[in-house]
């Protein structure tokens, strides 16, 4: 019996075996060198590289399908429209939305949040109302709310974080009042790697009749997001962080809620009838898509989603977790390395500081070894203030990174200490 | 380590980083200014005492990378005792040196020890680190009420 169980475990391991060397061949940029050294790209939380299929898809579009969408009766316009709309269905399926009407294309997660803050704010936020975010938000999920609160005389509150970089959830119920209209928070922290208990927070919010926006900029590429299972009212992500082109993003919203929101920008495509006196607006999702979108990019995003599906999010999750565990172990073996963000549930993002050495110097020296990381505040200054540090160095991983690259990172960090000894 | 990097992190720069000169706050300052480098979180607070045209005392506080800290340390040591006009001229010379906009055969001998920061010009993203203290100095001398940002 035990032997059988063992065998089945081995088999499972083999089934989920992930061939990173094969996958790396899909990404042309990984072949290049930096200052004569192989590129070790560990800045995936900033943006991910693009597989060949995505790059070729963009070329194919411009070479044989280029046309404006939703407008022409001619062949190419219809072809481009179909291809563009195919991505909407791919995104719907990918996040398990109920309908393509719930998928709004934007320039990226920041654009999605600004769209939402503007529309939701105009309709639902008035003087004295309260919005709750967290202390670990990216500036993209802080500044739009500060701007809205200033304009509408509303109040912005923050769920604090503890020393591990986890939300202090027991404070949430205390922050909620009858005036609370919205909770907006990130699913995975781009600086700490913390995976927030989204389902739990959403359920608390809904108990109080509060709507929720979930920022999936750092979760969508790492593990399965099911907006219906989470019961998220709104969800945003960027295409370029999930192996798609820059300038693409998504705002998901429950259809009934999106219908209640006023349009964001005015222009072509978002209208039904325009007279000199008045305009009636198009239906969902076009109501929120004024002007010619990034057609090629959105089509490329569809290809990126196909690619991720081929690799399999479960394989990605498992392998990236192995990378995380190995990298944390290797880094902590080096004396003087401290990891910032030690939550129980983490994505493959490691923020670290080296004793007595500024992260910016770390970044420059690592770069000279071909190791690309990010050094700075990662657009999360409140987190830096919380931990009393100006900045961190951050290594963020993708499924195309290897254990050998982790070793390279560790070696390069040792070089930093040598320079500063 | 490649030669550009060795040039950037010379021992004298590392020494100033470890034991900066004129670090702290002088109580009887009559000029001060704050400088930020939002890109990397460098932050410097500069205090000056001038008597007529002469910078009689100068100090700085704050945190930053080795380049920004050693640059601030060396700058304060160098401009102490100089006139305001001299300090402004040195700022221009220093700026020329770290941005690499001056002439190629210029050895920047007039900048004396500060010439060790020449290596910065090979690292465009680090130029702001080296020049933060200087921008803050110019702002302090103008008594500019706004804080200074390199962005």
Coordinates of C-alpha atoms in Angstrom, one line a residue:
Chain A
X1 CA 0.0 0.0 0.0
X2 CA 2.7 2.4 1.0
X3 CA 4.8 1.4 -2.0
X4 CA 1.8 2.0 -4.2
X5 CA 1.4 5.5 -2.7
X6 CA 5.1 6.2 -3.2
X7 CA 4.9 5.2 -6.8
X8 CA 1.9 7.3 -7.5
X9 CA 3.7 10.3 -5.9
X10 CA 6.7 9.7 -8.1
X11 CA 4.5 9.5 -11.1
X12 CA 2.8 12.7 -10.1
X13 CA 6.2 14.4 -9.9
X14 CA 7.1 13.1 -13.3
X15 CA 3.8 14.3 -14.7
X16 CA 4.3 17.8 -13.5
X17 CA 8.0 17.8 -14.5
X18 CA 8.8 21.1 -16.0
X19 CA 11.4 21.3 -18.7
X20 CA 12.8 24.8 -18.2
X21 CA 15.5 24.4 -20.9
X22 CA 12.8 23.7 -23.5
X23 CA 10.7 26.6 -22.3
X24 CA 13.7 29.0 -22.4
X25 CA 14.1 28.4 -26.2
X26 CA 10.7 30.1 -26.6
X27 CA 12.1 33.4 -25.4
X28 CA 14.6 34.9 -27.9
X29 CA 15.9 37.6 -25.5
X30 CA 17.1 34.9 -23.1
X31 CA 19.9 34.1 -25.5
X32 CA 21.5 37.5 -25.4
X33 CA 24.4 38.5 -23.3
X34 CA 25.0 41.6 -21.1
X35 CA 28.6 42.9 -20.9
X36 CA 29.6 39.6 -22.4
X37 CA 27.8 37.6 -19.7
X38 CA 24.7 35.6 -20.1
X39 CA 21.6 37.6 -19.2
X40 CA 20.1 36.5 -15.8
X41 CA 16.8 38.3 -15.9
X42 CA 15.2 38.5 -12.4
X43 CA 13.1 41.6 -12.9
X44 CA 9.9 39.8 -14.0
X45 CA 7.7 41.7 -11.6
X46 CA 8.5 44.8 -13.6
X47 CA 7.8 43.1 -16.9
X48 CA 8.1 39.7 -18.4
X49 CA 9.8 38.7 -21.6
X50 CA 7.8 37.7 -24.7
X51 CA 7.7 34.3 -26.2
X52 CA 8.5 34.0 -29.9
X53 CA 4.8 33.2 -30.7
X54 CA 3.7 36.6 -29.3
X55 CA 6.4 38.5 -31.1
X56 CA 5.5 36.7 -34.4
X57 CA 1.8 37.3 -33.8
X58 CA 2.3 41.1 -33.7
X59 CA 4.3 40.9 -37.0
X60 CA 1.6 38.7 -38.6
X61 CA -1.1 41.1 -37.6
X62 CA 0.7 44.1 -39.1
X63 CA 1.7 42.3 -42.2
X64 CA -1.6 40.7 -43.1
X65 CA -4.5 41.7 -40.8
X66 CA -4.0 45.4 -39.9
X67 CA -7.2 47.4 -39.9
X68 CA -9.4 49.3 -37.6
X69 CA -11.9 47.4 -35.6
X70 CA -15.7 47.7 -35.1
X71 CA -16.0 50.1 -38.0
X72 CA -15.5 48.9 -41.5
X73 CA -17.6 46.7 -43.6
X74 CA -14.5 45.6 -45.5
X75 CA -12.8 42.3 -45.1
X76 CA -9.8 43.3 -43.2
X77 CA -11.7 45.3 -40.6
X78 CA -13.9 42.4 -39.9
X79 CA -10.9 40.1 -39.7
X80 CA -9.1 42.4 -37.2
X81 CA -12.4 42.7 -35.2
X82 CA -12.8 39.0 -35.0
X83 CA -9.2 38.5 -33.9
X84 CA -9.5 41.3 -31.3
X85 CA -12.7 39.9 -29.9
X86 CA -11.2 36.4 -29.7
X87 CA -8.8 37.7 -27.1
X88 CA -11.8 38.9 -25.1
X89 CA -13.2 35.4 -25.0
X90 CA -9.7 34.0 -24.1
X91 CA -9.5 36.5 -21.2
X92 CA -13.0 35.6 -20.1
X93 CA -12.2 31.9 -20.0
X94 CA -8.8 32.6 -18.4
X95 CA -10.2 34.4 -15.4
X96 CA -13.6 32.5 -15.5
X97 CA -15.8 35.6 -16.0
X98 CA -19.4 35.0 -16.8
X99 CA -19.5 37.0 -20.0
X100 CA -17.3 38.8 -22.5
X101 CA -19.3 41.9 -21.7
X102 CA -17.4 41.9 -18.4
X103 CA -13.9 42.2 -20.0
X104 CA -12.8 45.7 -20.8
X105 CA -9.6 46.3 -22.5
X106 CA -7.3 49.0 -21.3
X107 CA -3.6 50.1 -21.5
X108 CA -2.7 48.2 -18.4
X109 CA -3.5 47.7 -14.7
X110 CA -2.8 51.4 -13.9
X111 CA -5.2 52.5 -16.6
X112 CA -7.8 50.0 -15.4
X113 CA -7.7 51.3 -11.9
X114 CA -7.9 54.9 -13.1
X115 CA -10.9 54.1 -15.3
X116 CA -12.6 52.4 -12.4
X117 CA -11.7 55.1 -9.8
X118 CA -13.0 57.8 -12.2
X119 CA -16.3 56.1 -13.0
X120 CA -17.0 54.5 -9.7
X121 CA -16.0 57.7 -7.9
X122 CA -18.3 59.9 -9.9
X123 CA -21.3 57.7 -9.2
X124 CA -20.7 56.4 -5.7
X125 CA -18.2 58.4 -3.8
X126 CA -19.4 61.6 -2.1
X127 CA -18.3 63.8 0.8
X128 CA -17.4 61.8 3.9
X129 CA -17.4 58.4 2.2
X130 CA -14.6 56.1 2.9
X131 CA -12.3 53.9 0.8
X132 CA -10.1 51.2 2.3
X133 CA -6.8 50.1 0.7
X134 CA -3.7 48.6 2.3
X135 CA -0.3 49.7 3.4
X136 CA 1.3 47.4 0.8
X137 CA -0.3 48.9 -2.3
X138 CA 1.5 49.8 -5.5
X139 CA 1.3 53.6 -6.1
X140 CA -1.1 52.7 -8.9
X141 CA -3.6 51.6 -6.3
X142 CA -2.9 54.5 -3.9
X143 CA -2.6 57.7 -6.0
X144 CA -5.9 57.4 -8.0
X145 CA -7.8 57.0 -4.7
X146 CA -6.0 60.0 -3.1
X147 CA -6.9 62.0 -6.1
X148 CA -10.5 60.9 -5.9
X149 CA -10.7 61.5 -2.2
X150 CA -9.3 65.0 -2.6
X151 CA -11.8 65.8 -5.3
X152 CA -14.8 64.3 -3.7
X153 CA -13.8 65.1 -0.1
X154 CA -13.8 61.4 0.8
X155 CA -11.5 59.6 3.3
X156 CA -8.8 57.0 2.5
X157 CA -8.0 54.4 5.1
X158 CA -5.2 51.8 5.1
X159 CA -5.1 48.2 6.4
X160 CA -1.7 48.0 8.1
X161 CA 0.9 45.3 7.6
X162 CA 3.0 43.4 10.2
X163 CA 6.7 42.8 10.3
X164 CA 6.4 39.8 8.0
X165 CA 4.6 41.9 5.4
X166 CA 1.2 40.3 6.0
X167 CA -2.0 42.3 6.3
X168 CA -3.2 42.7 9.9
X169 CA -6.7 41.5 8.9
X170 CA -8.1 41.8 12.5
X171 CA -7.9 45.6 11.9
X172 CA -10.2 45.4 8.8
X173 CA -13.5 45.1 10.7
X174 CA -12.4 48.1 12.8
X175 CA -11.8 50.2 9.7
X176 CA -15.1 49.4 8.2
X177 CA -17.9 51.9 8.9
X178 CA -21.3 52.5 7.3
X179 CA -19.5 55.1 5.2
X180 CA -17.2 52.5 3.6
X181 CA -17.9 52.2 -0.1
X182 CA -15.0 50.3 -1.5
X183 CA -12.1 48.1 -0.6
X184 CA -9.3 48.0 -3.2
X185 CA -6.2 45.8 -2.6
X186 CA -3.5 43.9 -4.4
X187 CA -3.7 40.2 -4.7
X188 CA 0.1 39.7 -4.6
X189 CA 2.6 42.4 -3.4
X190 CA 5.1 43.4 -6.0
X191 CA 7.7 44.3 -3.4
X192 CA 7.1 41.7 -0.7
X193 CA 5.7 38.8 -2.6
X194 CA 2.9 38.4 -0.1
X195 CA -0.1 36.6 -1.4
X196 CA -3.1 38.2 0.3
X197 CA -6.1 36.1 1.4
X198 CA -8.3 37.7 -1.3
X199 CA -11.3 35.4 -0.9
X200 CA -11.5 36.1 2.9
X201 CA -11.2 39.9 2.4
X202 CA -13.8 40.0 -0.3
X203 CA -16.2 37.9 1.9
X204 CA -15.7 40.3 4.8
X205 CA -16.4 43.3 2.5
X206 CA -19.5 41.7 1.0
X207 CA -20.9 41.0 4.5
X208 CA -20.9 44.7 4.9
X209 CA -22.3 45.4 1.4
X210 CA -18.9 46.9 0.3
X211 CA -17.7 46.5 -3.3
X212 CA -14.2 45.2 -3.9
X213 CA -11.5 45.9 -6.5
X214 CA -8.7 43.3 -6.7
X215 CA -5.4 44.3 -8.3
X216 CA -4.1 41.2 -10.0
X217 CA -1.1 42.8 -11.6
X218 CA 1.2 40.4 -9.8
X219 CA -1.1 37.4 -9.4
X220 CA -2.4 36.7 -12.9
X221 CA 0.9 35.3 -14.2
X222 CA 1.7 33.1 -11.2
X223 CA -1.4 31.1 -10.4
X224 CA -5.0 30.5 -11.4
X225 CA -7.3 33.5 -10.8
X226 CA -11.0 32.6 -10.8
X227 CA -13.0 35.9 -10.4
X228 CA -16.2 34.0 -9.8
X229 CA -14.8 31.8 -7.1
X230 CA -13.2 34.8 -5.5
X231 CA -16.4 36.7 -5.9
X232 CA -14.4 39.8 -6.9
X233 CA -16.6 42.7 -8.0
X234 CA -13.8 44.2 -10.1
X235 CA -10.4 42.8 -11.1
X236 CA -7.5 44.3 -13.0
X237 CA -4.3 43.1 -14.6
X238 CA -1.6 44.1 -17.1
X239 CA -0.9 42.2 -20.3
X240 CA 2.9 42.8 -20.3
X241 CA 3.3 41.1 -17.0
X242 CA 1.8 37.9 -18.4
X243 CA 4.1 37.6 -21.3
X244 CA 2.0 39.8 -23.6
X245 CA 2.7 43.2 -25.2
X246 CA 3.1 46.4 -23.3
X247 CA 0.2 48.8 -23.5
X248 CA -2.5 46.1 -22.9
X249 CA -4.6 45.5 -19.8
X250 CA -7.9 44.4 -18.5
X251 CA -10.6 45.6 -16.2
X252 CA -13.0 42.9 -15.3
X253 CA -16.3 43.9 -13.6
X254 CA -19.5 42.1 -12.8
X255 CA -21.9 42.9 -15.6
X256 CA -24.6 44.3 -13.3
X257 CA -22.1 46.6 -11.6
X258 CA -20.4 47.8 -14.8
X259 CA -23.9 48.7 -16.1
X260 CA -24.3 51.0 -13.2
X261 CA -21.1 52.9 -13.9
X262 CA -20.9 55.9 -16.1
X263 CA -18.5 55.9 -19.1
X264 CA -14.9 56.9 -18.5
X265 CA -13.6 58.6 -21.7
X266 CA -15.8 59.8 -24.5
X267 CA -15.0 59.2 -28.1
X268 CA -15.6 56.8 -30.9
X269 CA -16.6 53.2 -30.4
X270 CA -18.2 54.0 -27.0
X271 CA -21.3 55.6 -28.4
X272 CA -24.6 54.4 -29.8
X273 CA -26.1 57.7 -31.2
X274 CA -24.5 61.1 -31.1
X275 CA -26.5 64.2 -31.9
X276 CA -25.4 67.8 -31.3
X277 CA -27.4 67.8 -28.1
X278 CA -26.8 64.4 -26.6
X279 CA -25.1 61.1 -26.8
X280 CA -26.4 57.7 -25.9
X281 CA -23.8 55.2 -25.0
X282 CA -22.8 51.9 -26.4
X283 CA -23.4 48.6 -24.5
X284 CA -20.9 46.7 -22.5
X285 CA -17.9 46.4 -22.9
X286 CA -17.6 49.0 -25.6
X287 CA -19.1 51.7 -23.3
X288 CA -15.6 51.9 -21.7
X289 CA -13.5 51.5 -24.8
X290 CA -13.3 54.9 -26.4
X291 CA -11.0 55.4 -29.4
X292 CA -8.9 52.9 -31.3
X293 CA -7.4 50.5 -28.8
X294 CA -4.0 48.7 -29.0
X295 CA -5.4 46.2 -31.5
X296 CA -2.2 44.4 -32.3
X297 CA -1.3 44.3 -28.6
X298 CA -4.6 42.9 -27.5
X299 CA -4.4 40.2 -30.2
X300 CA -0.8 39.5 -28.9
X301 CA -2.2 39.2 -25.4
X302 CA -4.5 36.5 -26.6
X303 CA -1.5 34.6 -28.0
X304 CA 0.3 35.1 -24.6
X305 CA -2.7 33.6 -22.8
X306 CA -2.7 30.6 -25.1
X307 CA 1.0 30.2 -24.4
X308 CA 0.6 30.3 -20.7
X309 CA -2.2 27.8 -21.0
X310 CA 0.1 25.5 -22.9
X311 CA 2.7 25.7 -20.2
X312 CA -0.1 25.3 -17.6
X313 CA -0.6 27.7 -14.6
X314 CA -0.3 24.8 -12.2
X315 CA 3.1 23.9 -13.6
X316 CA 4.1 27.5 -13.4
X317 CA 3.0 27.9 -9.8
X318 CA 4.8 24.7 -8.7
X319 CA 8.0 25.4 -10.5
X320 CA 8.1 29.1 -9.4
X321 CA 7.6 28.0 -5.8
X322 CA 10.6 25.7 -6.1
X323 CA 12.6 28.6 -7.4
X324 CA 11.4 30.8 -4.5
X325 CA 12.3 28.2 -1.9
X326 CA 15.8 27.6 -3.4
X327 CA 16.5 31.3 -3.9
X328 CA 15.5 32.2 -0.3
X329 CA 17.7 29.4 1.0
X330 CA 20.7 30.5 -1.1
X331 CA 20.4 34.1 -0.2
X332 CA 20.0 33.5 3.5
X333 CA 23.2 31.4 3.4
X334 CA 25.1 34.6 2.7
X335 CA 26.0 36.5 5.8
X336 CA 24.6 40.0 5.8
X337 CA 21.6 39.3 3.6
X338 CA 18.2 40.2 5.0
X339 CA 14.9 39.3 3.3
X340 CA 12.1 41.9 3.6
X341 CA 8.8 40.2 3.3
X342 CA 8.5 36.9 5.0
X343 CA 4.8 36.1 4.7
X344 CA 3.7 32.5 4.9
X345 CA 2.2 32.6 1.4
X346 CA 4.5 34.2 -1.1
X347 CA 4.9 34.5 -4.8
X348 CA 8.4 34.2 -6.3
X349 CA 9.4 37.7 -5.4
X350 CA 12.3 38.4 -3.0
X351 CA 13.0 41.8 -1.7
X352 CA 16.3 41.9 0.2
X353 CA 18.8 44.3 1.7
X354 CA 22.5 43.8 2.2
X355 CA 23.9 45.1 5.5
X356 CA 25.5 48.5 5.1
X357 CA 25.1 48.6 1.4
X358 CA 22.5 50.6 -0.5
X359 CA 20.3 48.7 -2.9
X360 CA 21.2 51.0 -5.7
X361 CA 24.8 50.0 -5.4
X362 CA 23.7 46.3 -5.3
X363 CA 21.8 46.8 -8.5
X364 CA 24.7 48.4 -10.4
X365 CA 27.2 45.7 -9.3
X366 CA 24.7 42.8 -10.1
X367 CA 24.1 44.4 -13.5
X368 CA 27.8 44.2 -14.3
X369 CA 27.5 40.5 -13.7
X370 CA 24.6 40.3 -16.2
X371 CA 22.1 39.9 -13.3
X372 CA 19.1 42.2 -13.8
X373 CA 17.2 43.0 -10.7
X374 CA 15.3 46.0 -9.5
X375 CA 16.6 48.4 -6.9
X376 CA 14.4 51.1 -5.4
X377 CA 11.1 51.5 -3.7
X378 CA 9.2 49.5 -6.4
X379 CA 6.4 52.2 -6.5
X380 CA 5.5 51.2 -2.9
X381 CA 6.9 54.0 -0.8
X382 CA 4.5 53.3 2.2
X383 CA 6.0 49.8 2.5
X384 CA 9.5 51.2 2.6
X385 CA 8.4 53.7 5.3
X386 CA 6.8 50.8 7.2
X387 CA 10.1 48.9 7.3
X388 CA 12.2 52.0 7.8
X389 CA 14.3 51.5 4.7
X390 CA 14.8 53.8 1.7
X391 CA 14.7 50.9 -0.8
X392 CA 15.3 47.3 -1.4
X393 CA 16.9 45.1 -4.1
X394 CA 14.3 42.8 -5.6
X395 CA 14.7 39.6 -7.5
X396 CA 11.5 38.4 -9.1
X397 CA 11.2 35.1 -10.9
X398 CA 9.5 33.6 -13.8
X399 CA 9.1 30.0 -15.0
X400 CA 11.9 30.5 -17.5
X401 CA 14.4 31.1 -14.7
X402 CA 16.7 28.3 -13.6
X403 CA 18.2 27.1 -10.4
X404 CA 21.6 27.9 -12.0
X405 CA 20.5 31.5 -12.4
X406 CA 19.7 31.6 -8.7
X407 CA 23.3 30.4 -8.1
X408 CA 24.5 33.3 -10.4
X409 CA 22.5 35.7 -8.3
X410 CA 24.1 34.4 -5.1
X411 CA 27.6 34.7 -6.6
X412 CA 26.9 38.2 -7.7
X413 CA 25.7 39.2 -4.3
X414 CA 29.0 37.8 -2.8
X415 CA 30.8 40.1 -5.3
X416 CA 28.9 43.1 -3.9
X417 CA 30.2 42.3 -0.5
X418 CA 33.7 41.9 -1.9
X419 CA 33.6 45.4 -3.5
X420 CA 32.3 46.9 -0.2
X421 CA 34.5 44.9 2.2
Chain B
X1 CA 34.7 42.9 -11.9
X2 CA 35.1 45.0 -15.0
X3 CA 37.2 48.1 -15.1
X4 CA 34.3 50.5 -15.3
X5 CA 33.0 49.1 -12.1
X6 CA 36.4 49.3 -10.4
X7 CA 36.6 52.9 -11.5
X8 CA 33.2 53.6 -10.1
X9 CA 33.8 52.0 -6.7
X10 CA 37.3 53.3 -6.0
X11 CA 38.6 52.9 -2.4
X12 CA 38.4 56.6 -1.7
X13 CA 34.7 56.6 -2.6
X14 CA 34.1 53.5 -0.4
X15 CA 35.9 55.2 2.4
X16 CA 33.8 58.4 2.2
X17 CA 30.7 56.2 2.1
X18 CA 31.8 54.4 5.3
X19 CA 33.1 57.5 7.2
X20 CA 31.5 60.6 5.6
X21 CA 33.0 64.0 6.4
X22 CA 30.7 66.8 7.7
X23 CA 27.9 64.3 8.5
X24 CA 25.3 65.7 10.9
X25 CA 23.5 69.0 11.4
X26 CA 25.3 72.3 12.1
X27 CA 23.1 74.3 14.5
X28 CA 23.9 77.8 13.4
X29 CA 23.2 77.3 9.7
X30 CA 21.7 80.1 7.7
X31 CA 20.9 78.1 4.6
X32 CA 19.5 74.7 4.2
X33 CA 17.9 72.6 1.6
X34 CA 16.5 69.1 1.0
X35 CA 17.2 66.9 -2.0
X36 CA 15.5 63.7 -3.2
X37 CA 16.2 61.2 -5.8
X38 CA 12.8 59.5 -6.1
X39 CA 14.2 56.8 -8.4
X40 CA 16.2 55.1 -5.6
X41 CA 15.1 56.9 -2.5
X42 CA 18.2 58.9 -1.9
X43 CA 17.5 61.7 0.5
X44 CA 19.9 64.5 1.6
X45 CA 19.5 67.4 3.9
X46 CA 22.2 70.1 3.5
X47 CA 23.0 72.8 6.1
X48 CA 25.3 75.8 5.4
X49 CA 26.6 78.7 7.2
X50 CA 27.8 81.6 5.1
X51 CA 29.5 84.7 6.2
X52 CA 29.2 87.4 3.5
X53 CA 30.4 85.7 0.4
X54 CA 32.1 82.8 2.1
X55 CA 30.8 79.3 2.9
X56 CA 32.2 79.1 6.5
X57 CA 30.6 75.8 7.4
X58 CA 28.6 73.0 5.7
X59 CA 27.2 69.7 6.7
X60 CA 24.7 67.0 5.5
X61 CA 22.4 64.4 6.8
X62 CA 20.4 61.7 5.0
X63 CA 20.8 58.3 3.5
X64 CA 21.6 57.1 0.0
X65 CA 23.8 54.9 -2.1
X66 CA 27.6 54.9 -1.8
X67 CA 27.9 57.3 -4.8
X68 CA 25.5 59.9 -3.4
X69 CA 26.9 59.7 0.1
X70 CA 30.5 59.9 -0.9
X71 CA 29.8 62.7 -3.4
X72 CA 28.1 64.7 -0.6
X73 CA 31.0 64.0 1.8
X74 CA 33.6 65.1 -0.7
X75 CA 31.6 68.1 -1.8
X76 CA 31.1 69.5 1.7
X77 CA 34.9 69.1 2.4
X78 CA 35.7 70.8 -0.9
X79 CA 33.5 73.8 -0.8
X80 CA 34.1 74.7 2.8
X81 CA 35.9 78.1 2.8
X82 CA 35.1 78.8 -0.9
X83 CA 33.1 81.7 -2.1
X84 CA 29.5 81.4 -3.4
X85 CA 30.7 82.2 -6.9
X86 CA 33.4 79.5 -6.7
X87 CA 30.9 77.0 -5.4
X88 CA 28.5 77.7 -8.3
X89 CA 31.4 77.4 -10.8
X90 CA 32.5 74.1 -9.2
X91 CA 28.9 72.8 -9.5
X92 CA 29.1 73.4 -13.3
X93 CA 32.4 71.8 -13.6
X94 CA 31.3 68.8 -11.6
X95 CA 28.2 68.4 -13.6
X96 CA 30.2 68.5 -16.8
X97 CA 32.5 65.8 -15.5
X98 CA 29.9 63.3 -14.4
X99 CA 27.7 63.8 -17.4
X100 CA 30.7 63.5 -19.7
X101 CA 29.7 66.6 -21.6
X102 CA 33.1 68.3 -21.2
X103 CA 36.1 67.9 -23.4
X104 CA 37.7 64.4 -23.5
X105 CA 41.2 65.5 -22.5
X106 CA 40.0 67.5 -19.5
X107 CA 41.4 65.9 -16.3
X108 CA 39.3 68.1 -14.0
X109 CA 42.4 68.9 -12.0
X110 CA 40.6 72.0 -10.6
X111 CA 38.1 69.5 -8.9
X112 CA 41.0 67.9 -7.1
X113 CA 39.9 64.8 -5.2
X114 CA 36.4 65.0 -6.6
X115 CA 37.8 63.8 -9.9
X116 CA 37.6 60.2 -8.6
X117 CA 33.9 60.5 -9.3
X118 CA 34.6 60.7 -13.1
X119 CA 33.8 57.0 -13.4
X120 CA 30.1 57.8 -12.9
X121 CA 29.9 59.0 -16.5
X122 CA 30.0 55.4 -17.7
X123 CA 26.8 54.7 -15.6
X124 CA 24.1 57.1 -16.9
X125 CA 21.6 56.0 -14.3
X126 CA 24.0 56.8 -11.5
X127 CA 24.8 60.4 -12.6
X128 CA 21.8 61.6 -10.5
X129 CA 23.3 59.9 -7.4
X130 CA 26.6 61.8 -7.8
X131 CA 25.0 65.2 -8.6
X132 CA 22.2 65.1 -5.9
X133 CA 24.3 66.9 -3.3
X134 CA 25.4 69.5 -5.8
X135 CA 21.9 70.3 -6.9
X136 CA 20.9 70.6 -3.3
X137 CA 23.8 72.9 -2.6
X138 CA 22.8 75.3 -5.4
X139 CA 19.3 75.3 -4.1
X140 CA 20.4 76.0 -0.6
X141 CA 22.5 78.9 -1.8
X142 CA 19.5 80.3 -3.6
X143 CA 17.6 79.7 -0.4
X144 CA 15.0 78.1 -2.6
X145 CA 12.0 77.2 -0.4
X146 CA 11.1 74.1 -2.5
X147 CA 12.8 70.8 -1.9
X148 CA 14.9 69.6 -4.8
X149 CA 14.3 66.5 -6.8
X150 CA 16.6 65.1 -9.5
X151 CA 13.6 63.8 -11.5

